[in-house]
JSON list of C-alpha atoms and ligand atoms in Angstrom, two decimals:
[
{"chain": "A", "resi": 1, "resn": "MET", "atom": "CA", "xyz": [39.65, 124.32, 97.66]},
{"chain": "A", "resi": 2, "resn": "SER", "atom": "CA", "xyz": [36.22, 123.12, 98.48]},
{"chain": "A", "resi": 3, "resn": "GLU", "atom": "CA", "xyz": [33.54, 125.24, 100.07]},
{"chain": "A", "resi": 4, "resn": "SER", "atom": "CA", "xyz": [32.02, 124.70, 103.50]},
{"chain": "A", "resi": 5, "resn": "ALA", "atom": "CA", "xyz": [28.35, 124.57, 104.41]},
{"chain": "A", "resi": 6, "resn": "LEU", "atom": "CA", "xyz": [26.41, 124.42, 107.66]},
{"chain": "A", "resi": 7, "resn": "ILE", "atom": "CA", "xyz": [23.41, 122.10, 107.90]},
{"chain": "A", "resi": 8, "resn": "VAL", "atom": "CA", "xyz": [20.97, 123.00, 110.68]},
{"chain": "A", "resi": 9, "resn": "VAL", "atom": "CA", "xyz": [18.79, 119.99, 111.38]},
{"chain": "A", "resi": 10, "resn": "ASP", "atom": "CA", "xyz": [15.16, 120.22, 112.53]},
{"chain": "A", "resi": 11, "resn": "VAL", "atom": "CA", "xyz": [15.30, 123.09, 115.07]},
{"chain": "A", "resi": 12, "resn": "GLN", "atom": "CA", "xyz": [11.50, 123.09, 115.18]},
{"chain": "A", "resi": 13, "resn": "ASN", "atom": "CA", "xyz": [8.99, 123.70, 117.95]},
{"chain": "A", "resi": 14, "resn": "ASP", "atom": "CA", "xyz": [7.91, 120.07, 118.23]},
{"chain": "A", "resi": 15, "resn": "PHE", "atom": "CA", "xyz": [11.50, 119.05, 119.09]},
{"chain": "A", "resi": 16, "resn": "CYS", "atom": "CA", "xyz": [11.83, 121.80, 121.73]},
{"chain": "A", "resi": 17, "resn": "PRO", "atom": "CA", "xyz": [10.47, 121.75, 125.31]},
{"chain": "A", "resi": 18, "resn": "GLY", "atom": "CA", "xyz": [6.66, 121.89, 125.18]},
{"chain": "A", "resi": 19, "resn": "GLY", "atom": "CA", "xyz": [6.59, 120.27, 121.71]},
{"chain": "A", "resi": 20, "resn": "ALA", "atom": "CA", "xyz": [5.01, 116.98, 120.65]},
{"chain": "A", "resi": 21, "resn": "LEU", "atom": "CA", "xyz": [8.33, 115.12, 120.47]},
{"chain": "A", "resi": 22, "resn": "ALA", "atom": "CA", "xyz": [10.33, 117.32, 122.82]},
{"chain": "A", "resi": 23, "resn": "VAL", "atom": "CA", "xyz": [14.06, 116.76, 123.05]},
{"chain": "A", "resi": 24, "resn": "ALA", "atom": "CA", "xyz": [15.46, 117.74, 126.49]},
{"chain": "A", "resi": 25, "resn": "GLY", "atom": "CA", "xyz": [17.24, 121.07, 126.12]},
{"chain": "A", "resi": 26, "resn": "GLY", "atom": "CA", "xyz": [16.37, 121.29, 122.42]},
{"chain": "A", "resi": 27, "resn": "ASP", "atom": "CA", "xyz": [15.96, 125.06, 122.59]},
{"chain": "A", "resi": 28, "resn": "GLU", "atom": "CA", "xyz": [19.41, 125.49, 124.16]},
{"chain": "A", "resi": 29, "resn": "VAL", "atom": "CA", "xyz": [21.12, 125.02, 120.78]},
{"chain": "A", "resi": 30, "resn": "VAL", "atom": "CA", "xyz": [19.48, 128.07, 119.19]},
{"chain": "A", "resi": 31, "resn": "PRO", "atom": "CA", "xyz": [21.88, 130.89, 120.23]},
{"chain": "A", "resi": 32, "resn": "GLY", "atom": "CA", "xyz": [24.99, 128.86, 119.39]},
{"chain": "A", "resi": 33, "resn": "ILE", "atom": "CA", "xyz": [23.64, 127.80, 115.99]},
{"chain": "A", "resi": 34, "resn": "ASN", "atom": "CA", "xyz": [22.67, 131.39, 115.17]},
{"chain": "A", "resi": 35, "resn": "ALA", "atom": "CA", "xyz": [26.22, 132.50, 115.94]},
{"chain": "A", "resi": 36, "resn": "LEU", "atom": "CA", "xyz": [27.74, 129.62, 113.96]},
{"chain": "A", "resi": 37, "resn": "MET", "atom": "CA", "xyz": [25.79, 130.67, 110.83]},
{"chain": "A", "resi": 38, "resn": "GLU", "atom": "CA", "xyz": [28.06, 133.75, 110.59]},
{"chain": "A", "resi": 39, "resn": "ASP", "atom": "CA", "xyz": [31.00, 131.49, 109.74]},
{"chain": "A", "resi": 40, "resn": "PHE", "atom": "CA", "xyz": [29.41, 129.91, 106.64]},
{"chain": "A", "resi": 41, "resn": "ASP", "atom": "CA", "xyz": [28.66, 131.15, 103.12]},
{"chain": "A", "resi": 42, "resn": "THR", "atom": "CA", "xyz": [26.13, 128.38, 102.63]},
{"chain": "A", "resi": 43, "resn": "VAL", "atom": "CA", "xyz": [23.54, 127.56, 105.29]},
{"chain": "A", "resi": 44, "resn": "VAL", "atom": "CA", "xyz": [20.96, 124.81, 104.78]},
{"chain": "A", "resi": 45, "resn": "LEU", "atom": "CA", "xyz": [18.08, 124.32, 107.19]},
{"chain": "A", "resi": 46, "resn": "THR", "atom": "CA", "xyz": [16.10, 121.09, 107.35]},
{"chain": "A", "resi": 47, "resn": "GLN", "atom": "CA", "xyz": [12.51, 120.85, 108.45]},
{"chain": "A", "resi": 48, "resn": "ASP", "atom": "CA", "xyz": [10.69, 117.64, 109.39]},
{"chain": "A", "resi": 49, "resn": "TRP", "atom": "CA", "xyz": [7.45, 118.05, 107.43]},
{"chain": "A", "resi": 50, "resn": "HIS", "atom": "CA", "xyz": [4.92, 115.24, 107.68]},
{"chain": "A", "resi": 51, "resn": "PRO", "atom": "CA", "xyz": [1.40, 115.01, 106.25]},
{"chain": "A", "resi": 52, "resn": "ALA", "atom": "CA", "xyz": [-1.30, 114.20, 108.85]},
{"chain": "A", "resi": 53, "resn": "GLY", "atom": "CA", "xyz": [-1.60, 110.43, 109.23]},
{"chain": "A", "resi": 54, "resn": "HIS", "atom": "CA", "xyz": [2.07, 109.86, 108.39]},
{"chain": "A", "resi": 55, "resn": "GLY", "atom": "CA", "xyz": [3.27, 106.24, 108.52]},
{"chain": "A", "resi": 56, "resn": "SER", "atom": "CA", "xyz": [5.79, 107.05, 111.28]},
{"chain": "A", "resi": 57, "resn": "PHE", "atom": "CA", "xyz": [3.02, 108.21, 113.65]},
{"chain": "A", "resi": 58, "resn": "ALA", "atom": "CA", "xyz": [1.94, 105.68, 116.29]},
{"chain": "A", "resi": 59, "resn": "SER", "atom": "CA", "xyz": [-1.63, 107.02, 116.02]},
{"chain": "A", "resi": 60, "resn": "THR", "atom": "CA", "xyz": [-1.77, 105.97, 112.35]},
{"chain": "A", "resi": 61, "resn": "HIS", "atom": "CA", "xyz": [-1.33, 102.35, 113.42]},
{"chain": "A", "resi": 62, "resn": "GLY", "atom": "CA", "xyz": [-3.32, 102.47, 116.68]},
{"chain": "A", "resi": 63, "resn": "ALA", "atom": "CA", "xyz": [-0.03, 101.69, 118.45]},
{"chain": "A", "resi": 64, "resn": "ASP", "atom": "CA", "xyz": [1.81, 103.20, 121.42]},
{"chain": "A", "resi": 65, "resn": "PRO", "atom": "CA", "xyz": [4.49, 105.82, 120.73]},
{"chain": "A", "resi": 66, "resn": "PHE", "atom": "CA", "xyz": [8.12, 104.63, 120.97]},
{"chain": "A", "resi": 67, "resn": "THR", "atom": "CA", "xyz": [7.25, 101.09, 119.84]},
{"chain": "A", "resi": 68, "resn": "PHE", "atom": "CA", "xyz": [8.47, 99.64, 116.52]},
{"chain": "A", "resi": 69, "resn": "ILE", "atom": "CA", "xyz": [6.80, 98.36, 113.37]},
{"chain": "A", "resi": 70, "resn": "GLU", "atom": "CA", "xyz": [8.21, 96.66, 110.31]},
{"chain": "A", "resi": 71, "resn": "MET", "atom": "CA", "xyz": [8.05, 98.87, 107.21]},
{"chain": "A", "resi": 72, "resn": "PRO", "atom": "CA", "xyz": [9.00, 97.62, 103.71]},
{"chain": "A", "resi": 73, "resn": "TYR", "atom": "CA", "xyz": [12.39, 99.33, 104.24]},
{"chain": "A", "resi": 74, "resn": "GLY", "atom": "CA", "xyz": [13.01, 97.87, 107.74]},
{"chain": "A", "resi": 75, "resn": "PRO", "atom": "CA", "xyz": [12.09, 98.54, 111.38]},
{"chain": "A", "resi": 76, "resn": "GLN", "atom": "CA", "xyz": [10.60, 101.95, 112.09]},
{"chain": "A", "resi": 77, "resn": "VAL", "atom": "CA", "xyz": [10.14, 103.69, 115.46]},
{"chain": "A", "resi": 78, "resn": "LEU", "atom": "CA", "xyz": [6.58, 104.92, 115.91]},
{"chain": "A", "resi": 79, "resn": "TRP", "atom": "CA", "xyz": [6.51, 108.52, 117.12]},
{"chain": "A", "resi": 80, "resn": "PRO", "atom": "CA", "xyz": [3.89, 110.78, 118.65]},
{"chain": "A", "resi": 81, "resn": "ASP", "atom": "CA", "xyz": [2.28, 112.91, 115.90]},
{"chain": "A", "resi": 82, "resn": "HIS", "atom": "CA", "xyz": [4.82, 115.68, 115.25]},
{"chain": "A", "resi": 83, "resn": "CYS", "atom": "CA", "xyz": [5.83, 118.31, 112.69]},
{"chain": "A", "resi": 84, "resn": "VAL", "atom": "CA", "xyz": [2.57, 118.13, 110.77]},
{"chain": "A", "resi": 85, "resn": "GLN", "atom": "CA", "xyz": [2.85, 120.31, 107.65]},
{"chain": "A", "resi": 86, "resn": "GLY", "atom": "CA", "xyz": [1.85, 123.91, 108.36]},
{"chain": "A", "resi": 87, "resn": "SER", "atom": "CA", "xyz": [1.36, 123.41, 112.11]},
{"chain": "A", "resi": 88, "resn": "VAL", "atom": "CA", "xyz": [2.94, 125.55, 114.83]},
{"chain": "A", "resi": 89, "resn": "GLY", "atom": "CA", "xyz": [4.90, 122.46, 115.91]},
{"chain": "A", "resi": 90, "resn": "ALA", "atom": "CA", "xyz": [6.46, 122.20, 112.46]},
{"chain": "A", "resi": 91, "resn": "ALA", "atom": "CA", "xyz": [7.58, 125.85, 112.47]},
{"chain": "A", "resi": 92, "resn": "PHE", "atom": "CA", "xyz": [11.19, 126.68, 113.25]},
{"chain": "A", "resi": 93, "resn": "HIS", "atom": "CA", "xyz": [11.91, 127.74, 116.84]},
{"chain": "A", "resi": 94, "resn": "GLU", "atom": "CA", "xyz": [11.06, 131.45, 116.93]},
{"chain": "A", "resi": 95, "resn": "GLY", "atom": "CA", "xyz": [14.58, 132.40, 118.00]},
{"chain": "A", "resi": 96, "resn": "LEU", "atom": "CA", "xyz": [16.28, 130.60, 115.12]},
{"chain": "A", "resi": 97, "resn": "ARG", "atom": "CA", "xyz": [17.72, 132.70, 112.31]},
{"chain": "A", "resi": 98, "resn": "THR", "atom": "CA", "xyz": [16.19, 131.43, 109.07]},
{"chain": "A", "resi": 99, "resn": "GLU", "atom": "CA", "xyz": [17.88, 133.59, 106.42]},
{"chain": "A", "resi": 100, "resn": "GLY", "atom": "CA", "xyz": [19.73, 130.45, 105.23]},
{"chain": "A", "resi": 101, "resn": "ASP", "atom": "CA", "xyz": [20.16, 129.61, 101.54]},
{"chain": "A", "resi": 102, "resn": "LEU", "atom": "CA", "xyz": [17.99, 126.49, 101.32]},
{"chain": "A", "resi": 103, "resn": "ILE", "atom": "CA", "xyz": [15.30, 124.75, 103.34]},
{"chain": "A", "resi": 104, "resn": "ILE", "atom": "CA", "xyz": [14.97, 121.01, 102.80]},
{"chain": "A", "resi": 105, "resn": "ARG", "atom": "CA", "xyz": [11.62, 119.60, 103.88]},
{"chain": "A", "resi": 106, "resn": "LYS", "atom": "CA", "xyz": [11.63, 115.89, 104.54]},
{"chain": "A", "resi": 107, "resn": "GLY", "atom": "CA", "xyz": [9.24, 113.14, 105.60]},
{"chain": "A", "resi": 108, "resn": "CYS", "atom": "CA", "xyz": [6.59, 114.30, 103.11]},
{"chain": "A", "resi": 109, "resn": "ASN", "atom": "CA", "xyz": [5.93, 110.82, 101.71]},
{"chain": "A", "resi": 110, "resn": "PRO", "atom": "CA", "xyz": [3.30, 109.23, 104.00]},
{"chain": "A", "resi": 111, "resn": "ALA", "atom": "CA", "xyz": [4.80, 105.76, 103.49]},
{"chain": "A", "resi": 112, "resn": "ILE", "atom": "CA", "xyz": [8.47, 106.51, 104.21]},
{"chain": "A", "resi": 113, "resn": "ASP", "atom": "CA", "xyz": [10.03, 108.30, 107.17]},
{"chain": "A", "resi": 114, "resn": "SER", "atom": "CA", "xyz": [13.01, 110.53, 106.47]},
{"chain": "A", "resi": 115, "resn": "TYR", "atom": "CA", "xyz": [15.54, 111.23, 109.20]},
{"chain": "A", "resi": 116, "resn": "SER", "atom": "CA", "xyz": [18.42, 112.14, 106.89]},
{"chain": "A", "resi": 117, "resn": "ALA", "atom": "CA", "xyz": [18.75, 115.40, 105.00]},
{"chain": "A", "resi": 118, "resn": "PHE", "atom": "CA", "xyz": [20.03, 113.33, 102.03]},
{"chain": "A", "resi": 119, "resn": "PHE", "atom": "CA", "xyz": [17.86, 110.19, 101.73]},
{"chain": "A", "resi": 120, "resn": "GLU", "atom": "CA", "xyz": [14.52, 108.93, 102.98]},
{"chain": "A", "resi": 121, "resn": "ASN", "atom": "CA", "xyz": [14.65, 105.99, 105.39]},
{"chain": "A", "resi": 122, "resn": "ASP", "atom": "CA", "xyz": [14.63, 103.50, 102.51]},
{"chain": "A", "resi": 123, "resn": "ARG", "atom": "CA", "xyz": [18.19, 104.87, 102.09]},
{"chain": "A", "resi": 124, "resn": "THR", "atom": "CA", "xyz": [17.69, 105.21, 98.32]},
{"chain": "A", "resi": 125, "resn": "THR", "atom": "CA", "xyz": [15.17, 108.02, 97.64]},
{"chain": "A", "resi": 126, "resn": "PRO", "atom": "CA", "xyz": [17.25, 111.22, 97.47]},
{"chain": "A", "resi": 127, "resn": "THR", "atom": "CA", "xyz": [16.16, 114.65, 98.71]},
{"chain": "A", "resi": 128, "resn": "GLY", "atom": "CA", "xyz": [18.39, 116.41, 96.16]},
{"chain": "A", "resi": 129, "resn": "LEU", "atom": "CA", "xyz": [20.66, 117.97, 98.79]},
{"chain": "A", "resi": 130, "resn": "ASP", "atom": "CA", "xyz": [23.71, 116.06, 97.55]},
{"chain": "A", "resi": 131, "resn": "GLY", "atom": "CA", "xyz": [23.38, 117.63, 94.09]},
{"chain": "A", "resi": 132, "resn": "TYR", "atom": "CA", "xyz": [22.70, 121.09, 95.53]},
{"chain": "A", "resi": 133, "resn": "LEU", "atom": "CA", "xyz": [25.88, 121.01, 97.60]},
{"chain": "A", "resi": 134, "resn": "ARG", "atom": "CA", "xyz": [28.09, 119.46, 94.90]},
{"chain": "A", "resi": 135, "resn": "THR", "atom": "CA", "xyz": [27.03, 121.89, 92.19]},
{"chain": "A", "resi": 136, "resn": "ARG", "atom": "CA", "xyz": [27.99, 124.71, 94.56]},
{"chain": "A", "resi": 137, "resn": "GLY", "atom": "CA", "xyz": [31.44, 123.20, 95.17]},
{"chain": "A", "resi": 138, "resn": "VAL", "atom": "CA", "xyz": [30.76, 122.25, 98.79]},
{"chain": "A", "resi": 139, "resn": "GLY", "atom": "CA", "xyz": [32.98, 119.51, 100.18]},
{"chain": "A", "resi": 140, "resn": "ASN", "atom": "CA", "xyz": [33.01, 120.28, 103.90]},
{"chain": "A", "resi": 141, "resn": "LEU", "atom": "CA", "xyz": [29.92, 120.04, 106.06]},
{"chain": "A", "resi": 142, "resn": "THR", "atom": "CA", "xyz": [29.27, 121.05, 109.65]},
{"chain": "A", "resi": 143, "resn": "ILE", "atom": "CA", "xyz": [26.05, 119.68, 111.13]},
{"chain": "A", "resi": 144, "resn": "ALA", "atom": "CA", "xyz": [24.15, 120.80, 114.25]},
{"chain": "A", "resi": 145, "resn": "GLY", "atom": "CA", "xyz": [20.58, 120.52, 115.52]},
{"chain": "A", "resi": 146, "resn": "LEU", "atom": "CA", "xyz": [18.01, 117.95, 116.64]},
{"chain": "A", "resi": 147, "resn": "ALA", "atom": "CA", "xyz": [18.05, 115.15, 117.39]},
{"chain": "A", "resi": 148, "resn": "THR", "atom": "CA", "xyz": [21.63, 113.90, 117.73]},
{"chain": "A", "resi": 149, "resn": "ASP", "atom": "CA", "xyz": [20.67, 110.23, 117.61]},
{"chain": "A", "resi": 150, "resn": "PHE", "atom": "CA", "xyz": [18.14, 110.37, 114.75]},
{"chain": "A", "resi": 151, "resn": "CYS", "atom": "CA", "xyz": [18.13, 113.12, 112.14]},
{"chain": "A", "resi": 152, "resn": "VAL", "atom": "CA", "xyz": [21.63, 114.48, 112.88]},
{"chain": "A", "resi": 153, "resn": "ASN", "atom": "CA", "xyz": [23.07, 110.96, 113.00]},
{"chain": "A", "resi": 154, "resn": "TYR", "atom": "CA", "xyz": [21.44, 109.78, 109.74]},
{"chain": "A", "resi": 155, "resn": "SER", "atom": "CA", "xyz": [22.38, 113.03, 107.96]},
{"chain": "A", "resi": 156, "resn": "ALA", "atom": "CA", "xyz": [26.01, 112.86, 109.11]},
{"chain": "A", "resi": 157, "resn": "VAL", "atom": "CA", "xyz": [26.48, 109.19, 108.21]},
{"chain": "A", "resi": 158, "resn": "ASP", "atom": "CA", "xyz": [24.87, 109.64, 104.78]},
{"chain": "A", "resi": 159, "resn": "ALA", "atom": "CA", "xyz": [27.00, 112.74, 104.12]},
{"chain": "A", "resi": 160, "resn": "ALA", "atom": "CA", "xyz": [30.19, 110.85, 105.02]},
{"chain": "A", "resi": 161, "resn": "LYS", "atom": "CA", "xyz": [29.16, 107.94, 102.76]},
{"chain": "A", "resi": 162, "resn": "LEU", "atom": "CA", "xyz": [28.57, 110.44, 99.94]},
{"chain": "A", "resi": 163, "resn": "GLY", "atom": "CA", "xyz": [32.17, 111.62, 100.34]},
{"chain": "A", "resi": 164, "resn": "PHE", "atom": "CA", "xyz": [31.74, 114.88, 102.25]},
{"chain": "A", "resi": 165, "resn": "ASN", "atom": "CA", "xyz": [34.16, 115.82, 105.00]},
{"chain": "A", "resi": 166, "resn": "VAL", "atom": "CA", "xyz": [31.76, 115.94, 107.97]},
{"chain": "A", "resi": 167, "resn": "THR", "atom": "CA", "xyz": [31.96, 117.54, 111.41]},
{"chain": "A", "resi": 168, "resn": "VAL", "atom": "CA", "xyz": [29.12, 117.27, 113.93]},
{"chain": "A", "resi": 169, "resn": "ARG", "atom": "CA", "xyz": [28.97, 119.96, 116.63]},
{"chain": "A", "resi": 170, "resn": "THR", "atom": "CA", "xyz": [27.67, 117.70, 119.41]},
{"chain": "A", "resi": 171, "resn": "ASP", "atom": "CA", "xyz": [27.64, 120.74, 121.74]},
{"chain": "A", "resi": 172, "resn": "LEU", "atom": "CA", "xyz": [25.00, 122.24, 119.44]},
{"chain": "A", "resi": 173, "resn": "CYS", "atom": "CA", "xyz": [22.90, 119.07, 119.25]},
{"chain": "A", "resi": 174, "resn": "ARG", "atom": "CA", "xyz": [20.54, 117.41, 121.75]},
{"chain": "A", "resi": 175, "resn": "ALA", "atom": "CA", "xyz": [19.38, 113.77, 121.79]},
{"chain": "A", "resi": 176, "resn": "ILE", "atom": "CA", "xyz": [16.15, 111.81, 122.22]},
{"chain": "A", "resi": 177, "resn": "ASP", "atom": "CA", "xyz": [18.25, 108.94, 123.71]},
{"chain": "A", "resi": 178, "resn": "MET", "atom": "CA", "xyz": [15.83, 106.03, 123.59]},
{"chain": "A", "resi": 179, "resn": "ASP", "atom": "CA", "xyz": [17.26, 102.63, 124.64]},
{"chain": "A", "resi": 180, "resn": "GLY", "atom": "CA", "xyz": [20.91, 103.64, 124.20]},
{"chain": "A", "resi": 181, "resn": "SER", "atom": "CA", "xyz": [20.32, 105.29, 120.83]},
{"chain": "A", "resi": 182, "resn": "LEU", "atom": "CA", "xyz": [22.67, 108.18, 121.63]},
{"chain": "A", "resi": 183, "resn": "ALA", "atom": "CA", "xyz": [25.69, 105.97, 122.39]},
{"chain": "A", "resi": 184, "resn": "ALA", "atom": "CA", "xyz": [24.96, 103.88, 119.27]},
{"chain": "A", "resi": 185, "resn": "ALA", "atom": "CA", "xyz": [24.67, 107.01, 117.15]},
{"chain": "A", "resi": 186, "resn": "LEU", "atom": "CA", "xyz": [27.96, 108.48, 118.41]},
{"chain": "A", "resi": 187, "resn": "ALA", "atom": "CA", "xyz": [29.75, 105.17, 117.72]},
{"chain": "A", "resi": 188, "resn": "GLY", "atom": "CA", "xyz": [28.14, 104.88, 114.28]},
{"chain": "A", "resi": 189, "resn": "MET", "atom": "CA", "xyz": [29.10, 108.41, 113.28]},
{"chain": "A", "resi": 190, "resn": "LYS", "atom": "CA", "xyz": [32.70, 107.85, 114.42]},
{"chain": "A", "resi": 191, "resn": "ALA", "atom": "CA", "xyz": [32.87, 104.57, 112.49]},
{"chain": "A", "resi": 192, "resn": "ALA", "atom": "CA", "xyz": [31.64, 106.41, 109.39]},
{"chain": "A", "resi": 193, "resn": "GLY", "atom": "CA", "xyz": [34.54, 108.87, 109.69]},
{"chain": "A", "resi": 194, "resn": "VAL", "atom": "CA", "xyz": [32.55, 111.79, 111.05]},
{"chain": "A", "resi": 195, "resn": "THR", "atom": "CA", "xyz": [34.48, 114.23, 113.28]},
{"chain": "A", "resi": 196, "resn": "LEU", "atom": "CA", "xyz": [32.64, 114.80, 116.56]},
{"chain": "A", "resi": 197, "resn": "VAL", "atom": "CA", "xyz": [33.32, 118.13, 118.27]},
{"chain": "B", "resi": 1, "resn": "VGL", "atom": "C1", "xyz": [13.32, 113.24, 114.23]},
{"chain": "B", "resi": 1, "resn": "VGL", "atom": "C2", "xyz": [12.15, 111.46, 115.06]},
{"chain": "B", "resi": 1, "resn": "VGL", "atom": "C3", "xyz": [11.15, 111.65, 114.13]},
{"chain": "B", "resi": 1, "resn": "VGL", "atom": "C4", "xyz": [14.53, 114.10, 114.33]},
{"chain": "B", "resi": 1, "resn": "VGL", "atom": "C5", "xyz": [12.34, 113.45, 113.28]},
{"chain": "B", "resi": 1, "resn": "VGL", "atom": "O1", "xyz": [14.50, 115.26, 113.87]},
{"chain": "B", "resi": 1, "resn": "VGL", "atom": "O2", "xyz": [15.56, 113.63, 114.88]},
{"chain": "B", "resi": 1, "resn": "VGL", "atom": "N1", "xyz": [13.22, 112.24, 115.10]},
{"chain": "B", "resi": 1, "resn": "VGL", "atom": "N2", "xyz": [11.25, 112.66, 113.25]},
{"chain": "B", "resi": 2, "resn": "ZN", "atom": "ZN1", "xyz": [9.59, 113.08, 111.99]}
]
């Protein structure tokens, strides 16, 4: 019998209303996620955690936010500066319970963005979360948080590819939804075998 874990993705101030990369209704997921934590022995929180001048920031390239550039690993959306290490914006939402077992910080390499909790955006550099979960006998994952179409999507698809049984609580996620990215993400997660609830 394999164990179950909850992965809470990027419930940070910058992704909540008033934040630098605010997701509409981002703060609405907090009470439901707090309650859901009660059902899991293992809770992992992820935290987007960029150095100032990160390669995914539009300002680093003198470009407009929400445009694209070509990185060595493929096209990359350029974002407003967000979740800078140690800033208030990078802190978890103040209402979020943070007693969880592990916090994975991602996006620390200035040259590579990292949406997924498992791999950086080059899709090969691991965060170590796969090994953490496997060595604890975890086979079932439930994922909730921000944003549905980026970090939740990448984490869920990578987890399914790694062989985990994955459920995404879409009711406890909110999306950025840029140019149809939410519909594409939902279709991609389904195609990867992720259960959407
Ligand atoms: C995210 C864009 C940039 C996310 C993180 O948490 O979905 N999106 N960095
Ligand atoms: Zn980021």
